[in-house]
XYZ file of C-alpha atoms in Angstrom:
179
model
C 0.000 0.000 0.000
C 1.302 3.427 -0.941
C 0.908 5.966 1.839
C -1.421 4.723 4.573
C -2.039 8.189 6.051
C -3.065 9.517 2.644
C -5.335 6.501 1.991
C -6.951 6.918 5.423
C -7.517 10.611 4.803
C -9.260 9.792 1.502
C -11.294 7.028 3.173
C -12.466 9.481 5.828
C -13.813 11.586 2.953
C -15.596 8.451 1.648
C -13.426 8.115 -1.457
C -14.481 4.774 -2.941
C -11.144 4.114 -4.711
C -9.252 4.578 -1.439
C -11.769 2.366 0.390
C -11.289 -0.356 -2.217
C -7.494 -0.078 -1.922
C -7.712 -0.374 1.870
C -10.112 -3.319 1.569
C -7.966 -5.105 -1.025
C -4.849 -4.697 1.092
C -6.244 -5.694 4.491
C -9.094 -8.096 3.687
C -6.894 -11.243 3.467
C -5.460 -10.562 6.934
C -8.820 -9.725 8.481
C -10.582 -12.609 6.749
C -8.021 -14.958 8.324
C -9.095 -13.647 11.729
C -12.775 -14.203 10.874
C -12.028 -17.782 9.815
C -10.264 -18.515 13.096
C -13.547 -17.829 14.873
C -16.153 -18.842 12.324
C -16.096 -22.228 10.577
C -18.481 -21.465 7.746
C -16.765 -19.643 4.879
C -19.813 -17.603 3.853
C -20.537 -16.569 7.439
C -16.912 -15.471 7.820
C -17.222 -13.417 4.622
C -20.375 -11.771 6.006
C -18.585 -10.926 9.245
C -15.663 -9.481 7.274
C -18.024 -7.234 5.320
C -19.722 -6.119 8.553
C -16.279 -5.465 10.013
C -15.265 -3.281 7.081
C -18.562 -1.435 7.295
C -17.742 -0.611 10.930
C -14.140 0.270 10.038
C -15.240 2.730 7.353
C -18.082 4.193 9.400
C -15.907 4.660 12.512
C -12.709 5.682 10.722
C -13.013 9.260 11.959
C -12.808 7.880 15.514
C -9.369 6.342 14.838
C -7.014 8.839 16.456
C -3.727 7.597 15.023
C -2.517 6.269 18.362
C -1.381 2.691 18.130
C -1.403 0.447 15.114
C -4.144 1.025 12.549
C -4.012 -2.672 11.667
C -4.418 -3.539 15.360
C -7.432 -1.197 15.554
C -9.029 -2.939 12.578
C -8.250 -6.400 13.983
C -10.015 -5.535 17.232
C -13.098 -4.467 15.279
C -13.109 -7.715 13.291
C -12.600 -9.825 16.428
C -15.528 -8.016 18.064
C -17.694 -8.528 14.964
C -16.816 -12.240 14.984
C -17.747 -12.497 18.650
C -21.025 -10.649 18.094
C -21.863 -13.097 15.295
C -21.140 -16.056 17.575
C -23.027 -14.485 20.469
C -26.108 -14.100 18.259
C -25.892 -17.840 17.592
C -25.863 -18.520 21.362
C -22.734 -20.648 21.184
C -21.571 -19.580 24.640
C -24.268 -21.329 26.653
C -21.861 -23.543 28.531
C -20.519 -23.631 32.018
C -17.960 -26.000 33.453
C -16.092 -24.882 36.499
C -12.325 -25.240 36.325
C -12.202 -26.809 39.790
C -14.099 -29.862 38.506
C -11.655 -30.691 35.737
C -9.035 -33.382 35.856
C -6.063 -31.496 34.415
C -3.796 -33.581 32.227
C -0.070 -33.045 32.143
C 1.193 -30.845 29.373
C 2.195 -32.833 26.326
C 5.242 -31.772 24.348
C 4.721 -31.696 20.605
C 7.239 -33.928 18.820
C 6.664 -32.600 15.363
C 6.071 -29.179 13.942
C 2.872 -28.743 12.006
C 2.498 -26.453 9.057
C 0.284 -23.408 9.593
C -2.471 -24.879 7.416
C -2.445 -28.113 9.430
C -2.816 -26.139 12.650
C -5.656 -24.035 11.213
C -7.388 -27.215 10.004
C -7.157 -28.726 13.480
C -8.356 -25.490 15.130
C -11.334 -25.427 12.770
C -12.493 -28.803 14.119
C -12.803 -27.501 17.681
C -16.278 -26.662 18.952
C -17.033 -22.965 18.502
C -16.744 -22.072 22.195
C -13.373 -23.799 22.591
C -12.037 -22.298 19.352
C -13.210 -18.795 20.243
C -11.672 -18.760 23.694
C -8.463 -20.384 22.435
C -8.155 -17.689 19.737
C -8.898 -14.846 22.127
C -6.479 -16.027 24.794
C -3.623 -17.673 22.897
C -3.629 -15.770 19.613
C -5.178 -12.363 20.308
C -3.658 -12.052 23.810
C -6.827 -11.277 25.777
C -6.928 -12.028 29.514
C -9.620 -14.275 31.021
C -11.337 -11.279 32.631
C -11.587 -9.545 29.230
C -12.838 -12.718 27.558
C -15.467 -13.175 30.254
C -16.687 -9.607 29.726
C -16.690 -9.904 25.923
C -18.621 -13.171 25.911
C -20.821 -12.659 28.949
C -19.450 -15.713 30.765
C -17.615 -16.245 34.056
C -13.845 -16.078 34.326
C -13.838 -19.727 35.452
C -15.805 -20.720 32.360
C -13.234 -18.960 30.199
C -10.415 -20.782 31.986
C -12.116 -24.160 31.809
C -12.964 -23.768 28.121
C -9.323 -22.891 27.388
C -8.132 -25.980 29.253
C -10.661 -28.155 27.439
C -9.664 -26.605 24.107
C -5.974 -27.303 24.754
C -6.706 -30.893 25.806
C -8.819 -31.452 22.708
C -6.129 -29.861 20.518
C -3.467 -32.097 22.051
C -5.539 -35.161 21.237
C -6.259 -33.996 17.699
C -2.626 -33.072 17.070
C -1.436 -36.381 18.488
C -3.905 -38.227 16.254
C -2.811 -36.161 13.225
C 0.876 -36.742 14.000
C 0.341 -40.491 14.441
C -1.588 -40.735 11.173
C 1.291 -39.037 9.316
C 3.843 -41.425 10.861
C 1.847 -44.601 10.342
């Protein structure tokens, strides 16, 4: 992308060419975020479009502090979570105290990015969402609980369950490649 500040200035004035340039440049990155949260391709595309609508409509609120890409990512993450919340996928509650915590397994083989994304996509929506928020986006359990309207313990337990499920899936995937 040429000059981001210039493109943003044009976008703030609703210049359609500048909006298209911004969309074309950032949509692959932001779509990847949508897909981490939302399994269905078409639903993820819809969330991306909603995210860009919010980005363009709230662009005047971006004050230039911090990363513009980070600002957009937060909008897309929030749009993804709103989509999932509307589907009521967070109606679960398992307290962390009731879980039998397995020892951490050490991965023996490195997986390609696509393999990891494929495995993540097989997780139930709640597990995948909390795993993404905590491990990839860097949110804390308190923030996740507030975003999703769940307890902190539910966030923690879902993360533990997601990691256990991932370990099993990765182990199965690794064993199938060896054998």
